[in-house]
Amino acid sequence: MMEDTESQISSGKHTPPKDFVCPITTLIFDDPVTLETGQTYERKAIQEWIDRGNYTCPITHQKLHNLQLPKTNYVLKRLIASWKELTPSNDQFEHQETDYVHVPQTGHESYDYSRDIVVNQATIDGNINELRLVITDLCTSQVLKKAELAVLKIERFWQEAKMEGEIQNLLSKPPVVNGFVEILFNSVDTRVLKATVFLLCEVGSRDNDVISTLTRVDSDVECIIFLFKNGLFEAVVLIYLLRPSISTFLQMDMANKLLTVVQKREDEFSKMCMNPKAASVILLAQVIENDNDNGAVLESCSHENTFEMYTRRRKCRNVIADKAELAPVLECFLEVNDQEQFEIIQFLSELVKLNRRTFNNQILHIIKDEGAYSTMHTLLVHLQTAHADQSPIIAGLLLQLDLLLEPRKMSVYREEAIDNLILCLQNSDSPSTQLAAADTLLTLQGRFSYSGKPLVRKFLLQRAGIDKHYRTTMRSGDDQETMEEEKAAQEWEKKMAFVLVNHEAGLIFEALAEGLKSRHAEICMECFVSATWLLDMLTHLPEMGIQEIARICLLKRFVSIFKSAKDTEDKTIAMLALSSFIHDPDGIRDITIYKKDISKGLREFKKSSTVAFEMLKVFSEGSESSIELWNHKELAQEDCSINGVVLSITCHKDKIFSGHSDGTIKIWTGKNTSKGKGSVLRLTQEIREHTKAVTSLTVPPSGNTLYSGSHDKTIRVWSINKEDVYCEEVYDVKEHVNNLLVANNIACFIPQGAGIKVNSWNGESKLLNPSKVVKCLALVNGRLYSGCLDNSIQDIDLSSGTLTSVQSGSRKLLAKGNRVNVLQVHDGLIYAACSSIEGTAFKIWDASTYDLVQSISLTSEVRTMAISSEFIYFGCKTGTLEVWCRNKLVKKEALQIGSNSKVLCMALDDNEDLLVIGTSDGKVQVWGVS
């Protein structure tokens, strides 16, 4: 019987494809969900994984940015259901406990997975049994050599067997932990001791019970500290995990040994759960924080190569700033050699990178005023003899100390420091010197994160209106404290920018232009950020006659960066730099030469950035100049007349959805590749689940869900994936669906008769405005706007049911001759095109007051309308598309769509680069807006 079963499994007859099996449960999926990493798991299993505090993908180990699980992978679920129907004898597999983690990844070709599973499981079972025997030797053997050998074997299992979960459970038991401690007390073999410490660190970092077992006996902790002090430096990680009392720590005089570890190279230690150097730095901070004689510790630090790494640890930087006496460090400056002097300068430079400007200023005053010698004079002398790649750091600190005085007064220290920075920035023969100068320039802006990282880039993004989270990187505090900190930061930034740009009539901009030409990407990027900061600061400083030299050096370069940058942040920063040139007439003149080159990029940001909006406003100032910047060009056209009339159309990301009168929904790609006609529109999927005309398609901005309404009296809900679109739900609403709109948990549509139907997804339904025959709808922020056949327009508050009249209806006998054809609400305005016997009128109302803002007459009857930030598009009954400037209500052009067709539906993509049109003769057209 066993042979028959093995034969059946080996044949692969009933073995499911590996993609059908959850790698956690090893069972066939019941409710599969696919994470952002591309890996699929059983919903309950991955939820339990996340609930246990794991924030990475179990297979790829990538960080999960979204911990809320996505919807069920219905495509995979349907494939599994189909496979089960064709494989009736699969029940045995669904309840097998097998290991799928180590199954070879062979793509989608046919492969006998089951034999590998059996072999892998047998191998693991054998390894576990062997491990249990080795652990027994560790815990029970009276022979030290045998116990030591057991430790080395366990370490090998941990390193090579790739089954940390099983080993973790076995090694975390108190008898095993105590066995390791016995080794630490009795062994003198360095290799064995290192292996023991390594294993205790690994299991202890994953299980707090192990730490509790180790700290239960004080002598165990003292033994580990003793081993560390006698040269087993890896033990410092275990000491960090044990968190010994600070009194024990201070009594055992750890500082010198911690400094020794910090001074060692990274590659001197094997890979552990934490780097011994990092553990030493953190523990050293505790010594300084709690030792009253911390000045002596700092003085000993000055003779070691530890300052830069020490202060780069954020806790250490803040502890030293708060607790340390700097006088001993400053006074020993002249007693040490040149290299040690530079290390002290590095230490002090790192120390003034706190996330509070007021604290930085206080420390700068201490550095400047404490000590028996003049710190600034000492730094000046050292600067004049220092190595080229060291001098920018010295110059940066000297400049910051000098800036504590009145910045408008002349100073030899300032002149020497800025001259040095500029020379280093221009030194293309020494990239290390250029990079040191560029690094220093970034720090001079004066804003830092808690870890000491310059915040210039984040600050510029926030100033451009893109990064809303800049303030969260600053130290939190009460409102008064935050205001004081920001005031101090602004004062410092203005003073620093003033002295930098005013030096030698803007010479800094020439140096930054040189840095932007570097072949080294890091130098270019840092010069790019610093140049933007100083250009932006020119708009906040008094007129100094520097703008012209800045434009000559940087305008053309920043236009090129803005046009070519792929990264959104880089493009935003370049845009902010360019915006600095529009604040004076000469700057507007010079930048206007490039307005066609940069206008398209500005339009990408106009919704999210006030800077982009202001620049576009400047470019369009005066008359019709803004219209000349725009061009409409037909990019693609597809004949879908076989499916009847195109009744509905919408866009989402790079997809276009069209609904047709025979019930078909077509999905197209819609990327504006600018490679000519036919390159934009490509059919990727065709769906025929509606049985009658698809009158409405809508994708709410909140998610990847498409809603379709049809004359077959259903509303269908579609999930939009990267690869395809599939139906999730079907709602029978028992009414023809026209002009479907969806928001939150409701759907609003126009039925065949009078009124407006409002349906909730739980089945509730009600009829609003039953006395009116409604022609068009708009839904914004819980308010439903309706345009009717009697030429009336109403605003209905869905929460209260209150109805307000925006435009009164007509009482004429020929009511159908007076109707509202299209209606939209955009940026607080109501736009409506109304037909009457007298002609077509286009009207705009204020949505908050219902005051009529403007009314104009149109020459053609409007059937559909689309509104962008720049234009209003009217799709007309005559087969033309009229393009009007939205702000000025001036007609720009009329595009001919077809001689015998009407424009029935229109949509703009998210970036307003594409206008998609559906016509009465069954054509889908794509127009590029550039």
mmCIF file of N, CA and C in Angstrom, residues 78 92 148 161 184 195 210 212 275 306 309 367 387 456 462 510 519 568 571 622 624 685 741 765 820-821 859 861:
data_model
loop_
_atom_site.group_PDB
_atom_site.id
_atom_site.type_symbol
_atom_site.label_atom_id
_atom_site.label_comp_id
_atom_site.label_asym_id
_atom_site.label_seq_id
_atom_site.Cartn_x
_atom_site.Cartn_y
_atom_site.Cartn_z
ATOM 1 N N ARG A 78 -9.890 30.844 -8.738
ATOM 2 C CA ARG A 78 -10.643 30.155 -9.789
ATOM 3 C C ARG A 78 -9.803 29.068 -10.439
ATOM 4 N N GLN A 92 -6.210 14.019 -0.146
ATOM 5 C CA GLN A 92 -5.079 13.572 0.656
ATOM 6 C C GLN A 92 -3.998 14.637 0.729
ATOM 7 N N GLU A 148 32.136 20.729 24.475
ATOM 8 C CA GLU A 148 32.651 21.745 23.565
ATOM 9 C C GLU A 148 32.386 21.365 22.112
ATOM 10 N N ALA A 161 22.049 24.601 8.313
ATOM 11 C CA ALA A 161 20.833 23.798 8.110
ATOM 12 C C ALA A 161 19.645 24.611 7.661
ATOM 13 N N LEU A 184 30.810 28.657 29.093
ATOM 14 C CA LEU A 184 31.465 29.944 29.303
ATOM 15 C C LEU A 184 32.307 29.956 30.576
ATOM 16 N N ALA A 195 31.733 30.661 19.646
ATOM 17 C CA ALA A 195 30.542 29.966 19.144
ATOM 18 C C ALA A 195 29.421 30.020 20.173
ATOM 19 N N VAL A 210 15.118 33.705 27.020
ATOM 20 C CA VAL A 210 16.533 33.340 27.105
ATOM 21 C C VAL A 210 17.287 34.389 27.931
ATOM 22 N N SER A 212 16.008 36.315 30.207
ATOM 23 C CA SER A 212 15.576 36.156 31.610
ATOM 24 C C SER A 212 16.347 35.032 32.290
ATOM 25 N N ASN A 275 26.149 44.269 15.338
ATOM 26 C CA ASN A 275 27.574 44.489 15.205
ATOM 27 C C ASN A 275 28.180 44.861 16.561
ATOM 28 N N THR A 306 37.978 57.463 17.626
ATOM 29 C CA THR A 306 36.604 57.039 17.910
ATOM 30 C C THR A 306 35.576 58.140 17.766
ATOM 31 N N MET A 309 32.726 58.000 14.684
ATOM 32 C CA MET A 309 31.756 56.918 14.820
ATOM 33 C C MET A 309 30.932 57.105 16.082
ATOM 34 N N ILE A 367 31.944 75.678 22.505
ATOM 35 C CA ILE A 367 33.173 75.379 21.762
ATOM 36 C C ILE A 367 33.993 76.648 21.542
ATOM 37 N N HIS A 387 45.315 68.791 5.354
ATOM 38 C CA HIS A 387 45.180 68.118 4.066
ATOM 39 C C HIS A 387 43.930 68.647 3.353
ATOM 40 N N VAL A 456 18.147 69.101 4.459
ATOM 41 C CA VAL A 456 17.985 70.094 3.396
ATOM 42 C C VAL A 456 17.033 69.581 2.328
ATOM 43 N N GLN A 462 9.404 70.062 1.108
ATOM 44 C CA GLN A 462 8.288 70.638 1.858
ATOM 45 C C GLN A 462 7.995 72.057 1.389
ATOM 46 N N GLU A 510 29.348 79.825 -8.868
ATOM 47 C CA GLU A 510 30.299 79.302 -9.851
ATOM 48 C C GLU A 510 30.875 77.974 -9.378
ATOM 49 N N ARG A 519 31.779 63.957 -12.654
ATOM 50 C CA ARG A 519 31.418 62.620 -13.130
ATOM 51 C C ARG A 519 30.914 61.743 -11.994
ATOM 52 N N THR A 568 10.903 61.773 -9.148
ATOM 53 C CA THR A 568 9.945 62.853 -8.871
ATOM 54 C C THR A 568 10.523 63.890 -7.916
ATOM 55 N N LYS A 571 12.996 66.113 -9.687
ATOM 56 C CA LYS A 571 12.266 67.036 -10.570
ATOM 57 C C LYS A 571 11.645 68.174 -9.764
ATOM 58 N N GLY A 622 -0.858 87.974 -18.844
ATOM 59 C CA GLY A 622 -0.956 88.930 -19.954
ATOM 60 C C GLY A 622 -2.112 88.655 -20.875
ATOM 61 N N GLU A 624 -3.042 85.719 -24.391
ATOM 62 C CA GLU A 624 -3.246 84.344 -24.842
ATOM 63 C C GLU A 624 -1.951 83.549 -24.862
ATOM 64 N N GLN A 685 -7.824 43.462 -23.162
ATOM 65 C CA GLN A 685 -8.847 42.550 -22.648
ATOM 66 C C GLN A 685 -10.218 42.988 -23.151
ATOM 67 N N LEU A 741 -22.732 56.855 -10.635
ATOM 68 C CA LEU A 741 -21.696 57.478 -9.814
ATOM 69 C C LEU A 741 -21.580 56.691 -8.517
ATOM 70 N N SER A 765 -32.463 50.743 -0.937
ATOM 71 C CA SER A 765 -32.628 51.578 -2.126
ATOM 72 C C SER A 765 -33.663 52.657 -1.852
ATOM 73 N N VAL A 820 -30.791 70.336 -19.350
ATOM 74 C CA VAL A 820 -29.379 70.370 -18.980
ATOM 75 C C VAL A 820 -28.744 69.088 -19.517
ATOM 76 N N ASN A 821 -27.869 69.232 -20.491
ATOM 77 C CA ASN A 821 -27.275 68.054 -21.128
ATOM 78 C C ASN A 821 -26.118 67.456 -20.324
ATOM 79 N N THR A 859 -22.063 77.715 -29.976
ATOM 80 C CA THR A 859 -22.651 77.575 -31.320
ATOM 81 C C THR A 859 -23.179 76.176 -31.575
ATOM 82 N N GLU A 861 -24.615 72.235 -29.951
ATOM 83 C CA GLU A 861 -25.207 71.560 -28.802
ATOM 84 C C GLU A 861 -24.186 70.598 -28.186
#
